[in-house]
XYZ file of C-alpha atoms in Angstrom:
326
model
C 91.871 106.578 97.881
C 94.126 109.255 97.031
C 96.571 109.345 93.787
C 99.871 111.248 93.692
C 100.639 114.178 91.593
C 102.348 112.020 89.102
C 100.121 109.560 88.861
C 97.681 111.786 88.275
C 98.698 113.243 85.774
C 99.817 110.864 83.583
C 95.492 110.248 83.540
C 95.566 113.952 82.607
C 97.805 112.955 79.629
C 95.586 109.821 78.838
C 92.568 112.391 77.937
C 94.448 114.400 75.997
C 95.264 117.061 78.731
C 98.183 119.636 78.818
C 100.790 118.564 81.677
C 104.453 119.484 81.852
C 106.894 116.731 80.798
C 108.281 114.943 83.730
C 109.320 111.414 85.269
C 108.791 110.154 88.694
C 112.131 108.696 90.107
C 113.278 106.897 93.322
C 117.234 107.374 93.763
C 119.371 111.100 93.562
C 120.743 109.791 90.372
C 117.593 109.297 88.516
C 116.386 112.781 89.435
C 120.073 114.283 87.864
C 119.036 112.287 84.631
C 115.739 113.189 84.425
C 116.454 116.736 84.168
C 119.150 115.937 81.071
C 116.211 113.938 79.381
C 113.752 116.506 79.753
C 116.227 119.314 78.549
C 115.911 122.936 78.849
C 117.816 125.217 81.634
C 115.329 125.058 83.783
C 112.893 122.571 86.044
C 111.009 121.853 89.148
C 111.472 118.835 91.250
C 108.682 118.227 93.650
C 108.483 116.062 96.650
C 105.307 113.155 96.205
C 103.206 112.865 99.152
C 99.472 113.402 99.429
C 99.342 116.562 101.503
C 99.068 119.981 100.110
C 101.587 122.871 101.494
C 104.538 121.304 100.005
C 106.105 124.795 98.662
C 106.081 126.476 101.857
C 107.385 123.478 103.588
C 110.320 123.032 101.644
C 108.853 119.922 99.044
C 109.087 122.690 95.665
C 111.686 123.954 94.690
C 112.828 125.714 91.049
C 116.545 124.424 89.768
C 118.640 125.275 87.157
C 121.868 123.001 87.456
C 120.787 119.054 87.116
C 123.172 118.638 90.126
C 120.262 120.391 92.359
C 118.304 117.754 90.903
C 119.972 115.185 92.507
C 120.838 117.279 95.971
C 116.729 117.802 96.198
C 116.717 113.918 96.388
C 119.263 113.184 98.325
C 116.976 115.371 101.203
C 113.936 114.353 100.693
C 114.224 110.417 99.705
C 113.510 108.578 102.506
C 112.681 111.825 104.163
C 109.510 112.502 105.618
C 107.577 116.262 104.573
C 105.614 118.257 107.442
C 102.808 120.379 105.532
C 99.935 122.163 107.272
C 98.187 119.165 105.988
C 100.125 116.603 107.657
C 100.515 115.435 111.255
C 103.845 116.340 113.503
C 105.060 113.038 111.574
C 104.632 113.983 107.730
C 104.234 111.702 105.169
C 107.435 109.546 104.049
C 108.732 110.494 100.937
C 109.550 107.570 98.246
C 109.111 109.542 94.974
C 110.666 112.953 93.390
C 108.664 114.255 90.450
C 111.151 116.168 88.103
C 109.116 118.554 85.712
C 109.853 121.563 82.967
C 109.344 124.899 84.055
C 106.198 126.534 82.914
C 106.163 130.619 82.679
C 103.190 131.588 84.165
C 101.298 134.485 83.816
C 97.969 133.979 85.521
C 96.849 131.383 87.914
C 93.254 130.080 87.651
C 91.567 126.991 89.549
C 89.381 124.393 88.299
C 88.336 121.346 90.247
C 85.270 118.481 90.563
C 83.472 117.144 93.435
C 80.303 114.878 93.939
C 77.515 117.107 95.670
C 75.663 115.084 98.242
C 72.395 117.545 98.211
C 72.141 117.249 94.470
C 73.318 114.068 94.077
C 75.765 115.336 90.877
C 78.918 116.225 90.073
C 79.617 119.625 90.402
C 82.825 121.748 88.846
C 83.952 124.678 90.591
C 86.427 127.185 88.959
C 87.897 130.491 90.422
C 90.176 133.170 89.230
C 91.816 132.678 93.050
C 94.116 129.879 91.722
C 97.363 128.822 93.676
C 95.309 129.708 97.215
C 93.032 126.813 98.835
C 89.873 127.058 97.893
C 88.695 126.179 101.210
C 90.042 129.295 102.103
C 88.608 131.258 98.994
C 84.923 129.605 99.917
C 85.174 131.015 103.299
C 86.403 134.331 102.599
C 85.401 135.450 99.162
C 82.880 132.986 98.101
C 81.365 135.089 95.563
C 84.648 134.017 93.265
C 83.751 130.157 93.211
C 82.150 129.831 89.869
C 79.626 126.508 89.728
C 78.695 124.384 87.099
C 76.043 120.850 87.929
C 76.808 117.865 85.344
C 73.528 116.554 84.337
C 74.439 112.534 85.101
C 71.683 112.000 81.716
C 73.498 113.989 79.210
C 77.092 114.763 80.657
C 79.249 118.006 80.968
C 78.087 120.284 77.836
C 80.588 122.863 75.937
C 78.486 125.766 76.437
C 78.845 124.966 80.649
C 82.604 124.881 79.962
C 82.581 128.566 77.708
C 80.181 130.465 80.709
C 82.691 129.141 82.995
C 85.624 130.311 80.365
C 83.970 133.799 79.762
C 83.322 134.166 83.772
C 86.995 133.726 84.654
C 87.726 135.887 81.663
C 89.339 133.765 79.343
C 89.511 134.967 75.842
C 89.950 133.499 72.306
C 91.700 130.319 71.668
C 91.775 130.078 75.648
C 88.015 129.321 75.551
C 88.506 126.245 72.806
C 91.457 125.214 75.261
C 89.364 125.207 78.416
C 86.372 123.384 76.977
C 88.367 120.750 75.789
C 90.071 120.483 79.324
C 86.637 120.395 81.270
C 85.199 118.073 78.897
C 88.106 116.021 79.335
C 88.302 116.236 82.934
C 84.648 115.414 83.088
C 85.119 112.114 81.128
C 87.812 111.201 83.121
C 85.537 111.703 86.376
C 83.021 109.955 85.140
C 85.479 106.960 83.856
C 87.361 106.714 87.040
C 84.706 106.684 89.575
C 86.198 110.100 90.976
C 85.409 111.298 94.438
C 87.534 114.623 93.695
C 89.167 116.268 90.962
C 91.656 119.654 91.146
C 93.775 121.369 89.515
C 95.083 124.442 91.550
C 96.461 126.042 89.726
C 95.384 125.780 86.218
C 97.554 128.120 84.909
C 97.950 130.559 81.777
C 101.416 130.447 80.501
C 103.178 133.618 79.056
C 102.230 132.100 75.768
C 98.596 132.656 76.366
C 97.993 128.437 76.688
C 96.722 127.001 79.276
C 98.134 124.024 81.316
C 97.790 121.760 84.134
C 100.626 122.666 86.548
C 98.785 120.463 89.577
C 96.504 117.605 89.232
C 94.766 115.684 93.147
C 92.605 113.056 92.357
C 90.432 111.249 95.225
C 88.776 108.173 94.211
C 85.849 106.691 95.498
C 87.101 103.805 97.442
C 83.730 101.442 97.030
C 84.340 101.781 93.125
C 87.945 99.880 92.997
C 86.514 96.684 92.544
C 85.851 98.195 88.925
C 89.343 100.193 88.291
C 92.140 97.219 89.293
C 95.075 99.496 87.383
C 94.044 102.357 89.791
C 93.916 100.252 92.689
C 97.614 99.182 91.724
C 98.318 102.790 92.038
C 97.578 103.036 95.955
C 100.530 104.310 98.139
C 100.087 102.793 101.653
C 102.677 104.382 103.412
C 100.915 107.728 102.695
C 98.026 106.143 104.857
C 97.301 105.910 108.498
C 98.619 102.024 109.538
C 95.848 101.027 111.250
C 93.352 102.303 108.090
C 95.537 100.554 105.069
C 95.645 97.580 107.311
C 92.238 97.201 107.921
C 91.808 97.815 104.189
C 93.353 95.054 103.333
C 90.756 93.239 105.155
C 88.012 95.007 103.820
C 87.142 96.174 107.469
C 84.986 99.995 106.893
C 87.112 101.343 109.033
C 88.198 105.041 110.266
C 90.860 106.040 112.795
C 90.885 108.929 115.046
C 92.727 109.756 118.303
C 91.310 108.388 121.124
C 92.068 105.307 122.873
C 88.966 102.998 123.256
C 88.128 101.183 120.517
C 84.969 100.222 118.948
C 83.615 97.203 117.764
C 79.804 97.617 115.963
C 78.137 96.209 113.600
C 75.481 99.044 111.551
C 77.304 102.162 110.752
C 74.816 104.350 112.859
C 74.762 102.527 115.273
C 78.610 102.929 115.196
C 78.370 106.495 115.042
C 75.980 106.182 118.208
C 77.874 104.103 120.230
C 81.040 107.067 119.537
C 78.943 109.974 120.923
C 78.195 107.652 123.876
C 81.786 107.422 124.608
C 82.544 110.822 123.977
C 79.511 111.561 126.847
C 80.931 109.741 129.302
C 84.107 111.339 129.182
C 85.837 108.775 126.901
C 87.429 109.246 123.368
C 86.543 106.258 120.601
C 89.931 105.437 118.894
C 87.955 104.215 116.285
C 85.285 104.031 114.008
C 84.692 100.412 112.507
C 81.741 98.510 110.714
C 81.630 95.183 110.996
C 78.302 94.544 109.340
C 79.854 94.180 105.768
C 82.987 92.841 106.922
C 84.446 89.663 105.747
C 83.858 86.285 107.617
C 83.897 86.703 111.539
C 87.231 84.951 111.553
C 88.818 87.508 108.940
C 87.642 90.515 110.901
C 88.396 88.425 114.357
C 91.953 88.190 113.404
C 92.321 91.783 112.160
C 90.802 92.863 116.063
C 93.531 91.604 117.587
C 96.494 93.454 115.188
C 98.864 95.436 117.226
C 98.003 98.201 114.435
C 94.380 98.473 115.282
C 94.925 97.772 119.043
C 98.176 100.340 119.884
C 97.462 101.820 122.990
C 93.848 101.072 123.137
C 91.661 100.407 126.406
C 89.396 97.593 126.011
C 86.988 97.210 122.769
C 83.700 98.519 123.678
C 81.594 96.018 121.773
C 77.993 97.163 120.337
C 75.743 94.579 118.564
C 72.008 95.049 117.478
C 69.095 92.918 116.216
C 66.615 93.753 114.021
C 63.509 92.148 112.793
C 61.366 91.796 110.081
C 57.967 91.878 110.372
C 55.924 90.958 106.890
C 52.782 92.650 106.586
């Protein structure tokens, strides 16, 4: 599950973390007043979806009258944003996050993820902020700087001061940046994170530093524990067919083919897929029953128009397995 920017950062701000002051708002009007609340001659209003590429596709933009404010609303409310991220449909927009303007002079990047091979979380930070870092990984990966959290005694300072001396932070910049990936490591931790960035982590023309961006993914299978961040989730931003089989607790993944499948055992889900992809077919789906809800829950939820637009029939895959003791 995926948190906006907003939302995000107002968990940045719970730990302590340096984030512009803002407010989220839903009408034109709100966005005109947020900009007198905030003060200043100055702000950015950003369009709330969760897809990256919202500069470039028109979702940023830098104002200096309150009354832009308000005309940036009026466009996007209601509105839905194309990125590079997004399908030919974009993502609807419901939110406008209205923000001071930060004077940067140097764009770093500083993000978390959980690595599968080592089994820990790992923080990555580059001097190549503001660019993708898939992008950077692929074509200068020598600039990804790596740090492994050891799960028994946590993120350390001295991790956070190599990575602060590598990126070529100086002075009171290196106090600033431990205390941000300490933070960020807490929070992490706390949250049940999946993935953590901050692109760009930026140095302002005052020598601070500050969180300009803040994506958060969080590991689905660990809401149960985190109710006030499962209050957070935005379904609109979410394929139908997925947030409605998520409200059914159905493990289920859509993709873009147009025979659905049915199987209980996720490799043997997997399985049955590359079997319809040999014989010329393409799944529409990939679903999990085995840790679904009551048969009549997940029964009901088979035949949803969501799940079942423009399907062929379900191809239905069950197995049996037995226990031998010996």
């Amino acid at each position: 599950m995926n948190l906006h920017e907003y939302q995000g950062k107002q968990l940045f701000a719970d730990y302590g973390l340096p984030v512009s002051k803002g407010f989220a708002v839903d009408t034109p009007e709100a966005a005109e007043e947020a900009c007198k609340k905030i003060g200043g001659d100055m702000w950015v209003v950003k369009a709330q979806v969760h897809a990256g590429g919202r500069g470039k596709a028109g979702g940023v933009k830098l104002i200096k009258d309150p009354a832009e404010a308000k005309a940036f609303a009026e466009k996007w409310l209601g509105k839905n944003l194309v990125t590079f991220q997004t399908d030919e449909k974009g993502q609807p927009v419901a939110k406008i996050l209205v923000e001071t303007c930060t004077d940067i002079a140097d764009e770093l990047y500083l993000g978390a993820v959980v690595d599968r091979t080592t089994r820990r979380v790992v923080f990555m930070a580059s001097t190549e902020g503001g660019v993708e870092i898939e992008t950077v990984a692929e074509e200068t990966p020598e600039k990804i700087l790596k740090a492994e959290i050891d799960p028994l005694v946590g993120a350390q300072p001295y991790q956070a001061r190599e990575l602060a001396f590598a990126l070529g932070l100086k002075g009171d910049q290196i106090k600033q940046f431990t205390k941000i990936f300490l933070g960020l490591s807490q929070l992490f931790h706390d949250k049940d994170l999946a993935l953590l960035e901050i692109n760009p982590l930026v140095v302002t023309e005052e020598g601070n530093l500050h969180c300009l961006d803040a994506k958060l993914g969080l590991d689905s299978n660990a809401l149960y524990r985190h109710p006030d961040l499962q209050a957070m989730r935005d379904p609109s931003q979410e394929d139908q067919r997925e947030a409605d089989a998520a409200k059914w607790e159905l493990n289920y993944v859509a993709l873009d083919g147009n025979i659905g499948c049915m199987v209980n055992g996720a490799g043997l889900a997997m399985g049955t897929m590359d079997i319809v992809n040999l014989s010329g077919g393409k799944p529409a789906n990939f679903l999990d029953v085995m840790a679904a809800p009551p048969r009549s829950a997940w029964l009901k939820r088979s035949k949803s128009s969501s799940l079942t637009t423009m399907l062929k029939p379900y191809w239905l895959t069950f197995s049996a397995v037995s226990y031998v003791a010996t």
